[in-house]
CSV table of C-alpha atoms in Angstrom, one decimal:
chain,number,residue,atom,x,y,z
X,1,MET,CA,-13.3,17.4,1.3
X,2,ILE,CA,-11.0,20.6,1.4
X,3,THR,CA,-6.9,19.6,1.4
X,4,PRO,CA,-5.9,19.5,5.0
X,5,LYS,CA,-4.4,23.0,5.9
X,6,THR,CA,-1.6,22.0,8.6
X,7,ILE,CA,0.3,18.9,9.7
X,8,ASP,CA,-2.3,18.6,12.7
X,9,ALA,CA,-5.2,18.5,10.3
X,10,VAL,CA,-3.8,15.8,8.1
X,11,GLN,CA,-2.9,13.5,11.2
X,12,GLU,CA,-6.7,14.1,12.4
X,13,MET,CA,-7.9,13.6,9.1
X,14,LEU,CA,-6.0,9.9,9.0
X,15,ALA,CA,-7.6,9.4,12.7
X,16,ASP,CA,-10.9,9.9,11.4
X,17,GLN,CA,-9.9,6.8,9.2
X,18,GLY,CA,-8.5,4.4,11.6
X,19,TYR,CA,-4.6,5.5,10.8
X,20,VAL,CA,-3.0,6.3,13.4
X,21,CYS,CA,0.4,8.2,12.1
X,22,ASP,CA,3.0,10.2,14.5
X,23,ARG,CA,4.3,13.6,13.5
X,24,ALA,CA,7.1,12.8,11.3
X,25,LEU,CA,4.2,10.8,9.0
X,26,GLY,CA,1.9,13.2,9.4
X,27,THR,CA,4.5,16.3,8.0
X,28,VAL,CA,5.7,14.1,5.1
X,29,VAL,CA,2.4,13.5,4.4
X,30,PHE,CA,1.1,17.4,4.6
X,31,LEU,CA,4.1,18.5,2.4
X,32,ALA,CA,3.3,15.7,-0.5
X,33,LEU,CA,-0.2,17.1,-0.3
X,34,LYS,CA,0.8,20.9,-0.2
X,35,LEU,CA,3.9,20.4,-2.7
X,36,GLY,CA,2.0,18.2,-5.1
X,37,ARG,CA,5.0,15.8,-4.5
X,38,PRO,CA,4.8,12.1,-5.3
X,39,LEU,CA,5.3,9.8,-1.7
X,40,PHE,CA,7.6,7.3,-1.4
X,41,LEU,CA,7.4,4.9,1.7
X,42,GLU,CA,10.0,2.2,2.6
X,43,GLY,CA,9.5,-0.5,5.5
X,44,GLU,CA,9.1,-3.6,6.7
X,45,ALA,CA,5.7,-5.6,5.2
X,46,GLY,CA,2.9,-5.2,7.0
X,47,VAL,CA,3.8,-1.7,8.9
X,48,GLY,CA,0.7,0.4,7.3
X,49,LYS,CA,2.6,1.9,4.0
X,50,THR,CA,-0.7,0.9,1.9
X,51,GLU,CA,-3.2,1.5,4.7
X,52,ILE,CA,-1.5,5.5,4.0
X,53,ALA,CA,-3.0,5.4,0.6
X,54,LYS,CA,-6.3,4.0,1.7
X,55,ALA,CA,-7.3,6.2,4.6
X,56,LEU,CA,-5.9,9.5,2.3
X,57,ALA,CA,-7.9,8.9,-0.5
X,58,ALA,CA,-10.7,8.1,2.0
X,59,GLY,CA,-10.6,11.2,4.0
X,60,LEU,CA,-9.9,13.3,0.9
X,61,ASN,CA,-13.0,11.9,-0.5
X,62,ARG,CA,-10.3,10.8,-3.6
X,63,ARG,CA,-10.8,7.5,-5.6
X,64,LEU,CA,-8.0,5.3,-4.7
X,65,ILE,CA,-6.4,3.5,-8.0
X,66,ARG,CA,-3.8,1.0,-7.4
X,67,LEU,CA,-1.0,-0.5,-9.6
X,68,GLN,CA,0.0,-3.8,-7.8
X,69,CYS,CA,3.9,-4.3,-9.1
X,70,TYR,CA,5.1,-7.5,-9.9
X,71,GLU,CA,7.9,-8.9,-11.8
X,72,GLY,CA,7.9,-8.6,-15.1
X,73,LEU,CA,5.0,-5.6,-14.8
X,74,ASP,CA,5.7,-3.2,-18.1
X,75,ALA,CA,4.5,0.0,-19.3
X,76,SER,CA,1.6,-1.1,-21.4
X,77,SER,CA,0.2,-3.2,-18.4
X,78,ALA,CA,0.4,-0.1,-16.2
X,79,VAL,CA,-1.0,2.5,-18.8
X,80,TYR,CA,-3.6,0.9,-21.4
X,81,GLU,CA,-4.3,-2.1,-23.6
X,82,TRP,CA,-6.1,-2.5,-27.0
X,83,ASN,CA,-9.4,-4.5,-26.8
X,84,PHE,CA,-8.3,-7.2,-29.5
X,85,PRO,CA,-11.2,-9.6,-29.2
X,86,ALA,CA,-14.2,-6.7,-29.5
X,87,GLN,CA,-11.6,-5.2,-32.3
X,88,MET,CA,-11.3,-8.4,-34.2
X,89,VAL,CA,-15.3,-8.8,-34.1
X,90,ALA,CA,-15.6,-5.3,-35.4
X,91,ILE,CA,-13.3,-5.8,-38.2
X,92,ARG,CA,-15.4,-9.4,-39.1
X,93,THR,CA,-18.8,-7.5,-39.1
X,94,ALA,CA,-17.4,-4.9,-41.3
X,95,GLU,CA,-15.7,-7.2,-43.3
X,96,ALA,CA,-19.1,-8.8,-43.7
X,97,THR,CA,-21.5,-5.6,-44.2
X,98,GLY,CA,-18.9,-4.1,-46.4
X,99,ALA,CA,-20.3,-1.0,-44.0
X,100,ALA,CA,-17.2,1.0,-43.5
X,101,SER,CA,-14.1,2.1,-45.4
X,102,ARG,CA,-10.9,1.0,-44.6
X,103,GLY,CA,-9.8,4.4,-43.1
X,104,ALA,CA,-13.3,4.9,-40.8
X,105,LEU,CA,-12.5,1.2,-39.5
X,106,GLN,CA,-9.1,1.7,-38.8
X,107,ALA,CA,-10.8,5.1,-36.8
X,108,GLU,CA,-13.0,3.5,-35.0
X,109,LEU,CA,-10.9,0.1,-34.2
X,110,PHE,CA,-8.2,2.8,-32.9
X,111,SER,CA,-10.5,5.1,-30.5
X,112,ASP,CA,-11.6,5.1,-26.7
X,113,GLU,CA,-14.3,2.6,-27.1
X,114,TYR,CA,-11.8,-0.1,-27.9
X,115,LEU,CA,-9.3,0.9,-25.2
X,116,ILE,CA,-8.8,-0.4,-21.9
X,117,GLU,CA,-7.2,1.8,-19.4
X,118,ARG,CA,-5.0,0.6,-17.0
X,119,PRO,CA,-4.0,2.6,-13.7
X,120,LEU,CA,-1.5,5.2,-14.7
X,121,LEU,CA,-3.8,6.2,-17.8
X,122,GLN,CA,-6.6,6.4,-15.2
X,123,ALA,CA,-4.9,8.5,-12.8
X,124,MET,CA,-4.2,10.7,-15.7
X,125,ARG,CA,-7.8,11.4,-16.6
X,126,PRO,CA,-10.1,14.1,-14.6
X,127,ASP,CA,-12.4,13.5,-11.9
X,128,GLU,CA,-15.1,15.5,-10.6
X,129,ASN,CA,-14.0,14.7,-7.0
X,130,GLY,CA,-10.2,16.1,-7.4
X,131,ALA,CA,-7.0,14.2,-8.8
X,132,PRO,CA,-7.3,10.8,-7.6
X,133,VAL,CA,-5.0,9.1,-5.2
X,134,LEU,CA,-2.2,6.8,-7.5
X,135,LEU,CA,-0.9,3.9,-5.1
X,136,ILE,CA,1.9,2.6,-6.8
X,137,ASP,CA,2.0,-0.7,-4.6
X,138,GLU,CA,5.3,-2.5,-3.6
X,139,LEU,CA,7.6,-0.7,-6.5
X,140,ASP,CA,10.6,-2.9,-5.4
X,141,ARG,CA,9.1,-5.9,-7.2
X,142,THR,CA,9.3,-4.2,-10.7
X,143,ASP,CA,12.6,-4.6,-12.9
X,144,GLU,CA,14.8,-1.6,-13.2
X,145,PRO,CA,13.5,-0.7,-16.8
X,146,PHE,CA,9.7,0.4,-15.2
X,147,GLU,CA,11.5,2.4,-12.7
X,148,ALA,CA,13.0,4.2,-15.5
X,149,PHE,CA,9.5,4.7,-17.8
X,150,LEU,CA,8.1,5.6,-14.5
X,151,LEU,CA,10.3,8.1,-13.8
X,152,GLU,CA,9.2,9.9,-17.1
X,153,ALA,CA,5.5,9.2,-16.5
X,154,LEU,CA,5.6,11.0,-13.1
X,155,SER,CA,7.6,14.1,-14.0
X,156,ASP,CA,5.3,15.0,-16.7
X,157,PHE,CA,1.9,13.5,-15.8
X,158,GLN,CA,1.7,12.6,-18.8
X,159,VAL,CA,1.4,9.2,-20.7
X,160,THR,CA,1.3,8.8,-25.1
X,161,ILE,CA,-0.6,6.4,-26.9
X,162,PRO,CA,0.6,5.9,-30.5
X,163,GLU,CA,-2.8,5.8,-32.1
X,164,LEU,CA,-4.3,8.6,-29.7
X,165,GLY,CA,-1.6,10.9,-29.1
X,166,THR,CA,-0.4,12.2,-25.3
X,167,ILE,CA,-2.6,12.6,-22.9
X,168,LYS,CA,-1.8,14.7,-19.9
X,169,ALA,CA,-3.1,15.2,-16.6
X,170,PRO,CA,-5.5,18.1,-15.8
X,171,GLU,CA,-4.1,18.1,-12.4
X,172,PRO,CA,-1.5,15.7,-11.2
X,173,PRO,CA,-2.5,12.8,-9.6
X,174,ILE,CA,-1.7,12.6,-5.4
X,175,VAL,CA,1.2,9.6,-6.2
X,176,ILE,CA,2.1,7.1,-3.1
X,177,LEU,CA,4.5,5.2,-4.0
X,178,THR,CA,5.8,2.1,-1.3
X,179,SER,CA,8.5,-0.4,-1.0
X,180,ASN,CA,9.2,-3.6,1.1
X,181,ARG,CA,13.1,-2.9,0.2
X,182,THR,CA,13.5,-6.5,-1.3
X,183,ARG,CA,15.8,-4.3,-3.5
X,184,GLU,CA,17.2,-0.8,-3.8
X,185,VAL,CA,14.5,1.9,-5.7
X,186,HIS,CA,17.1,3.9,-7.6
X,187,ASP,CA,18.2,7.2,-6.7
X,188,ALA,CA,16.8,9.3,-9.3
X,189,LEU,CA,13.5,7.8,-8.6
X,190,LYS,CA,13.8,8.8,-5.2
X,191,ARG,CA,15.0,12.5,-5.9
X,192,ARG,CA,11.7,12.9,-7.5
X,193,CYS,CA,9.5,11.7,-4.2
X,194,LEU,CA,9.5,12.8,-0.6
X,195,TYR,CA,10.9,10.5,1.3
X,196,HIS,CA,9.8,8.6,4.5
X,197,TRP,CA,10.9,5.1,6.0
X,198,VAL,CA,7.8,4.0,8.0
X,199,ASP,CA,9.1,2.1,11.2
X,200,TYR,CA,7.4,-0.7,13.5
X,201,PRO,CA,5.5,1.6,16.4
X,202,ASP,CA,6.4,2.0,19.6
X,203,PHE,CA,4.2,0.3,22.3
X,204,GLU,CA,2.2,3.5,23.1
X,205,ARG,CA,1.6,4.3,19.3
X,206,GLU,CA,0.7,0.6,18.9
X,207,MET,CA,-2.1,0.3,21.3
X,208,GLU,CA,-3.3,3.8,19.7
X,209,ILE,CA,-3.7,1.9,16.3
X,210,LEU,CA,-5.0,-1.4,17.8
X,211,SER,CA,-7.9,1.0,19.9
X,212,ALA,CA,-8.6,2.3,16.5
X,213,ARG,CA,-9.0,-0.8,14.4
X,214,ALA,CA,-10.3,-3.4,17.1
X,215,PRO,CA,-11.9,-1.2,19.6
X,216,GLU,CA,-13.9,-3.9,21.2
X,217,ALA,CA,-10.7,-5.4,22.3
X,218,ALA,CA,-10.5,-5.2,26.3
X,219,ALA,CA,-7.7,-3.3,27.3
X,220,ALA,CA,-5.6,-5.7,29.2
X,221,LEU,CA,-5.8,-7.8,26.2
X,222,SER,CA,-4.5,-5.3,24.2
X,223,ARG,CA,-1.5,-4.7,26.0
X,224,GLU,CA,-0.6,-8.0,26.2
X,225,VAL,CA,-1.2,-8.1,22.2
X,226,VAL,CA,1.0,-5.5,21.9
X,227,ALA,CA,3.4,-6.6,24.1
X,228,PHE,CA,4.1,-10.1,23.1
X,229,VAL,CA,4.3,-8.9,19.5
X,230,GLN,CA,6.9,-6.0,20.1
X,231,ALA,CA,8.8,-8.7,22.3
X,232,LEU,CA,8.9,-11.1,18.8
X,233,ARG,CA,10.1,-8.7,16.8
X,234,THR,CA,13.2,-8.9,19.2
X,235,GLU,CA,13.5,-12.3,18.1
X,236,ASP,CA,15.4,-13.8,15.7
X,237,LEU,CA,12.4,-14.7,13.3
X,238,PHE,CA,12.6,-14.8,9.8
X,239,LYS,CA,9.9,-12.5,9.1
X,240,LYS,CA,8.9,-10.5,12.1
X,241,PRO,CA,5.1,-9.6,12.8
X,242,GLY,CA,4.0,-6.1,11.6
X,243,VAL,CA,1.0,-3.7,12.5
X,244,ALA,CA,-1.4,-5.9,10.3
X,245,GLU,CA,-0.7,-8.7,11.9
X,246,THR,CA,-0.8,-7.3,15.7
X,247,ILE,CA,-4.3,-6.0,14.4
X,248,ASP,CA,-5.4,-9.9,12.5
X,249,TRP,CA,-4.2,-11.6,15.7
X,250,ALA,CA,-6.1,-9.4,18.0
X,251,LYS,CA,-9.4,-10.1,16.2
X,252,CYS,CA,-8.6,-13.5,16.1
X,253,LEU,CA,-8.5,-13.5,19.6
X,254,LEU,CA,-11.8,-11.8,20.4
X,255,ALA,CA,-13.3,-14.0,18.0
X,256,LEU,CA,-12.6,-17.0,20.0
X,257,ASP,CA,-13.7,-15.0,23.2
X,258,VAL,CA,-10.1,-15.0,25.0
X,259,ILE,CA,-9.7,-12.5,27.5
X,260,ASN,CA,-6.1,-13.2,28.2
X,261,LEU,CA,-3.2,-14.5,27.0
X,262,SER,CA,-1.6,-18.4,27.7
X,263,PRO,CA,1.1,-20.1,26.3
X,264,ASP,CA,-2.0,-22.5,24.9
X,265,VAL,CA,-3.7,-20.1,23.1
X,266,ILE,CA,-0.6,-18.6,21.4
X,267,ALA,CA,0.4,-22.2,20.1
X,268,ASP,CA,-3.3,-22.1,18.7
X,269,THR,CA,-3.6,-19.0,17.1
X,270,LEU,CA,0.2,-18.4,16.2
X,271,GLY,CA,-0.5,-18.7,12.6
X,272,ALA,CA,-1.9,-15.4,12.8
X,273,ILE,CA,0.6,-13.7,13.8
X,274,LEU,CA,4.0,-15.8,12.2
X,275,LYS,CA,3.9,-16.6,8.3
X,276,TYR,CA,6.6,-19.2,8.1
X,277,GLN,CA,6.8,-22.5,9.5
X,278,ASP,CA,10.2,-22.1,10.7
X,279,ASP,CA,9.1,-19.3,12.8
X,280,ILE,CA,6.1,-20.7,14.3
X,281,GLN,CA,8.2,-23.7,15.1
X,282,LYS,CA,11.0,-21.5,17.1
X,283,LEU,CA,7.5,-20.4,19.4
X,284,HIS,CA,6.3,-23.8,20.3
X,285,GLY,CA,6.4,-25.1,23.7
X,286,SER,CA,8.5,-23.6,26.4
X,287,GLU,CA,9.6,-20.2,24.3
X,288,ALA,CA,6.2,-18.6,23.8
X,289,LYS,CA,6.1,-19.6,27.2
X,290,ARG,CA,9.3,-17.7,27.9
X,291,ILE,CA,8.6,-14.3,26.4
X,292,LEU,CA,5.3,-14.4,27.4
X,293,ASP,CA,6.3,-14.6,31.1
X,294,GLU,CA,8.9,-11.8,30.2
X,295,VAL,CA,5.8,-9.7,28.9
X,296,LYS,CA,3.5,-10.2,31.7
X,297,ALA,CA,6.3,-8.9,34.6
X,298,THR,CA,7.2,-5.7,32.3
X,299,LEU,CA,3.2,-4.9,32.2
X,300,GLU,CA,1.6,-2.8,34.9
X,301,PRO,CA,-1.6,-4.1,36.3
X,302,VAL,CA,-4.4,-1.9,34.3
């Protein structure tokens, strides 16, 4: 697919993949594509940051390469590793047969045949459909040394393998970085990127999202679900439910053939929207009924 030429085209492309975004997010995605800049997305967990990369890759018909970050992630795990078991088999075979000289064996062992490509190296390789979408997910989980390495890799879009030399991307990948802001990411890395804070959507936007992701849900039930989840986000909870939880809850209610919310239904399905026992405990009994009564009082009849 040709890269969208306008902001409206970006929003339409994402909507075709079931991702509803507002004008501000559509604008920053458009600019990232047009300028070839990495896009850094911050926001609470479950607001749809990862889904943007998935929708973008599907809409552009590009390969999606995901680097899931974690504490202790280092350059070798993100770029490449050598297949040591296969190399040892080749060494033993060569010793047993005497078929290869030392120099020839070394050249063979450190060739592409024994190279295990990790996400960053994969993103540097040419692709017939165009540069892939590289999703660097939950960057805030990594350590600062990896941030420094990533800063260099994203500056030149190239990586160096001592045994093979420098590998440079023929076309820079489309880079999406996400963070749940469990810690601050260094300013130097942020300056390389376009930045956007992905917030919880308002009522109308979340209704659009739920309609796109769970179209079989009746309008009345969807309105109650969205209004209840939005009310929960104003409560003093350890982990507020994101859009992902809204969609999951609606699908759970549909599976149970629920037509309208009730205190009993909410109590039975709280695990779909709240993931911590302390939060679930707060909503048991009269508290859930109070919130539901307030929600229903504010909703106009469909």
